mmCIF file of C-alpha atoms in Angstrom:
data_model
loop_
_atom_site.group_PDB
_atom_site.id
_atom_site.type_symbol
_atom_site.label_atom_id
_atom_site.label_comp_id
_atom_site.label_asym_id
_atom_site.label_seq_id
_atom_site.Cartn_x
_atom_site.Cartn_y
_atom_site.Cartn_z
ATOM 1 C CA MET A 1 32.745 21.471 2.729
ATOM 2 C CA VAL A 2 33.215 17.725 3.143
ATOM 3 C CA THR A 3 30.447 15.241 2.491
ATOM 4 C CA LEU A 4 29.890 12.491 5.042
ATOM 5 C CA MET A 5 28.735 9.159 3.577
ATOM 6 C CA LEU A 6 27.597 6.304 5.804
ATOM 7 C CA ASP A 7 26.486 2.709 5.338
ATOM 8 C CA SER A 8 26.039 -0.203 7.720
ATOM 9 C CA THR A 9 29.779 -0.813 8.039
ATOM 10 C CA GLN A 10 31.726 2.378 7.370
ATOM 11 C CA LEU A 11 31.819 6.179 7.407
ATOM 12 C CA GLU A 12 33.553 7.946 4.551
ATOM 13 C CA VAL A 13 34.698 11.570 4.586
ATOM 14 C CA VAL A 14 34.408 12.567 0.900
ATOM 15 C CA LEU A 15 36.755 15.398 -0.039
ATOM 16 C CA SER A 16 36.237 17.906 -2.834
ATOM 17 C CA VAL A 17 38.930 18.432 -5.482
ATOM 18 C CA THR A 18 40.182 21.502 -3.594
ATOM 19 C CA GLU A 19 40.245 19.605 -0.298
ATOM 20 C CA HIS A 20 42.198 16.762 -1.905
ATOM 21 C CA ALA A 21 44.771 19.304 -3.078
ATOM 22 C CA LEU A 22 45.037 21.167 0.243
ATOM 23 C CA THR A 23 45.209 18.003 2.361
ATOM 24 C CA LEU A 24 47.804 16.523 -0.026
ATOM 25 C CA ARG A 25 45.741 13.346 0.002
ATOM 26 C CA ARG A 26 44.588 11.294 -2.984
ATOM 27 C CA GLN A 27 41.898 9.233 -1.290
ATOM 28 C CA ASN A 28 38.942 9.994 0.918
ATOM 29 C CA VAL A 29 39.190 9.133 4.621
ATOM 30 C CA MET A 30 37.323 5.928 5.477
ATOM 31 C CA MET A 31 36.706 4.359 8.864
ATOM 32 C CA GLU A 32 34.758 1.377 10.077
ATOM 33 C CA ARG A 33 31.756 2.181 12.258
ATOM 34 C CA SER A 34 33.162 -0.176 14.884
ATOM 35 C CA GLN A 35 36.295 2.040 15.121
ATOM 36 C CA ILE A 36 34.281 5.125 16.084
ATOM 37 C CA VAL A 37 34.565 5.598 19.846
ATOM 38 C CA LYS A 38 33.046 9.052 20.295
ATOM 39 C CA VAL A 39 31.463 11.781 18.180
ATOM 40 C CA GLN A 40 31.340 15.336 19.530
ATOM 41 C CA LEU A 41 29.867 18.495 18.058
ATOM 42 C CA THR A 42 31.772 21.739 18.508
ATOM 43 C CA ASP A 43 31.491 25.370 17.470
ATOM 44 C CA ASP A 44 35.250 25.846 17.688
ATOM 45 C CA ALA A 45 37.208 23.046 16.029
ATOM 46 C CA TRP A 46 40.471 24.952 16.493
ATOM 47 C CA THR A 47 40.580 23.961 20.169
ATOM 48 C CA TRP A 48 40.652 20.262 19.139
ATOM 49 C CA LEU A 49 43.615 20.649 16.796
ATOM 50 C CA ARG A 50 46.780 19.112 18.217
ATOM 51 C CA GLY A 51 50.273 18.812 16.836
ATOM 52 C CA VAL A 52 51.673 20.166 13.579
ATOM 53 C CA PRO A 53 50.636 19.706 9.942
ATOM 54 C CA ASP A 54 52.489 16.804 8.337
ATOM 55 C CA PRO A 55 51.535 17.138 5.441
ATOM 56 C CA GLY A 56 48.916 19.834 5.493
ATOM 57 C CA VAL A 57 47.968 23.459 5.139
ATOM 58 C CA TYR A 58 47.559 25.815 8.096
ATOM 59 C CA LEU A 59 46.443 29.461 8.021
ATOM 60 C CA PRO A 60 45.514 30.476 11.588
ATOM 61 C CA SER A 61 41.761 31.038 12.105
ATOM 62 C CA ALA A 62 41.140 30.503 8.366
ATOM 63 C CA VAL A 63 42.059 26.966 7.228
ATOM 64 C CA ALA A 64 43.596 23.824 8.668
ATOM 65 C CA MET A 65 43.613 20.841 6.309
ATOM 66 C CA GLY A 66 45.586 17.651 6.215
ATOM 67 C CA THR A 67 47.296 15.215 8.538
ATOM 68 C CA TRP A 68 48.332 16.528 11.957
ATOM 69 C CA LYS A 69 51.118 14.725 13.799
ATOM 70 C CA SER A 70 51.422 14.875 17.582
ATOM 71 C CA THR A 71 52.965 12.764 20.320
ATOM 72 C CA GLY A 72 49.638 10.937 20.607
ATOM 73 C CA GLY A 73 49.564 9.897 16.958
ATOM 74 C CA LYS A 74 47.996 11.347 13.817
ATOM 75 C CA ASP A 75 44.767 13.275 13.309
ATOM 76 C CA PHE A 76 43.019 14.300 10.107
ATOM 77 C CA ALA A 77 41.524 17.783 9.890
ATOM 78 C CA VAL A 78 39.454 19.779 7.437
ATOM 79 C CA ILE A 79 38.638 22.977 9.345
ATOM 80 C CA ARG A 80 37.335 26.175 7.826
ATOM 81 C CA ARG A 81 37.045 29.348 9.847
ATOM 82 C CA ARG A 82 34.914 29.211 12.991
ATOM 83 C CA ARG A 83 32.092 27.060 11.701
ATOM 84 C CA PRO A 84 30.270 24.160 13.375
ATOM 85 C CA SER A 85 32.363 20.998 13.264
ATOM 86 C CA VAL A 86 32.385 17.398 14.340
ATOM 87 C CA VAL A 87 35.191 15.612 16.214
ATOM 88 C CA ILE A 88 35.316 11.833 15.697
ATOM 89 C CA ASP A 89 37.565 9.845 18.053
ATOM 90 C CA LEU A 90 38.752 6.512 16.620
ATOM 91 C CA GLU A 91 40.215 3.368 18.099
ATOM 92 C CA GLY A 92 41.981 0.740 16.022
ATOM 93 C CA HIS A 93 42.146 2.821 12.848
ATOM 94 C CA ASP A 94 45.385 2.125 10.972
ATOM 95 C CA GLU A 95 46.029 5.771 10.151
ATOM 96 C CA PHE A 96 44.253 8.267 12.457
ATOM 97 C CA GLN A 97 43.242 8.621 16.102
ATOM 98 C CA ARG A 98 40.905 11.565 15.474
ATOM 99 C CA VAL A 99 39.083 13.147 12.536
ATOM 100 C CA ILE A 100 37.969 16.794 12.790
ATOM 101 C CA VAL A 101 35.823 18.188 9.996
ATOM 102 C CA THR A 102 33.837 21.384 9.495
ATOM 103 C CA THR A 103 30.308 20.409 8.502
ATOM 104 C CA ARG A 104 26.805 21.672 9.071
ATOM 105 C CA HIS A 105 25.641 18.054 9.210
ATOM 106 C CA GLY A 106 27.211 17.118 12.551
ATOM 107 C CA LEU A 107 23.890 16.546 14.266
ATOM 108 C CA ALA A 108 22.709 14.464 11.298
ATOM 109 C CA LEU A 109 25.860 12.344 11.637
ATOM 110 C CA VAL A 110 25.179 11.678 15.299
ATOM 111 C CA LYS A 111 21.575 10.671 14.506
ATOM 112 C CA ALA A 112 22.611 8.510 11.523
ATOM 113 C CA LEU A 113 25.242 6.639 13.558
ATOM 114 C CA ARG A 114 22.537 5.651 16.058
ATOM 115 C CA MET A 115 20.365 4.234 13.286
ATOM 116 C CA ASP A 116 20.685 0.980 11.415
ATOM 117 C CA THR A 117 21.546 2.074 7.882
ATOM 118 C CA GLY A 118 21.474 0.082 4.672
ATOM 119 C CA ASP A 119 24.371 -1.460 2.806
ATOM 120 C CA ASP A 120 24.626 1.392 0.290
ATOM 121 C CA LEU A 121 26.596 4.541 1.080
ATOM 122 C CA ALA A 122 24.275 7.508 1.634
ATOM 123 C CA ASP A 123 24.726 11.114 2.754
ATOM 124 C CA VAL A 124 24.235 11.407 6.513
ATOM 125 C CA ALA A 125 21.845 14.352 6.045
ATOM 126 C CA GLU A 126 19.558 12.126 3.944
ATOM 127 C CA ILE A 127 19.753 9.259 6.448
ATOM 128 C CA ALA A 128 18.879 11.505 9.386
ATOM 129 C CA ALA A 129 16.005 13.076 7.452
ATOM 130 C CA LYS A 130 14.408 9.637 7.005
ATOM 131 C CA GLN A 131 14.296 9.102 10.768
ATOM 132 C CA PRO A 132 10.742 9.619 12.071
ATOM 133 C CA ALA A 133 10.327 12.544 14.409
ATOM 134 C CA ARG A 134 9.874 11.659 18.074
ATOM 135 C CA LYS A 135 6.662 12.646 19.702
ATOM 136 C CA ARG A 136 7.101 14.856 22.682
ATOM 137 C CA ARG A 137 4.939 14.614 25.720
ATOM 138 C CA ALA A 138 2.764 17.582 26.351
ATOM 139 C CA ALA A 139 4.083 19.790 29.115
ATOM 140 C CA GLY A 140 1.769 19.806 32.040
ATOM 141 C CA PRO A 141 1.738 19.683 35.782
ATOM 142 C CA ARG A 142 3.689 16.836 37.288
ATOM 143 C CA PRO A 143 2.121 14.723 39.986
ATOM 144 C CA ALA A 144 3.308 15.466 43.492
ATOM 145 C CA THR A 145 5.583 12.901 45.072
ATOM 146 C CA ALA A 146 5.229 11.925 48.659
#
């Protein structure tokens, strides 16, 4: 599973050795935080996949890894089975319009992107864990409105 590293300026999708081989990519995928337009969590990343692998590996409902070319541009995908995933829409990135990755840390990514992080790259799960928990108001009767 990919590791998501974040600092004050960029997000890096760190690929394992196997993922590097299957995506036919030598480097990790990096994007500036300012290029991130939208981040969405999904239970079915397969519905977000568009186009054809170029280059990449595709085994239906099992694995989709690599660059996906469509009429709208290029996307990068690392999808494994039907696991929770995150869809990151980009604007102004020189290579991709969308990044789709299977990760159990999607919610942590959303939280970490809302926070001001330091200058050193850190795992998004660690960044989100440092965020203080919000206090919830006690549920009680609401005052009547006139």
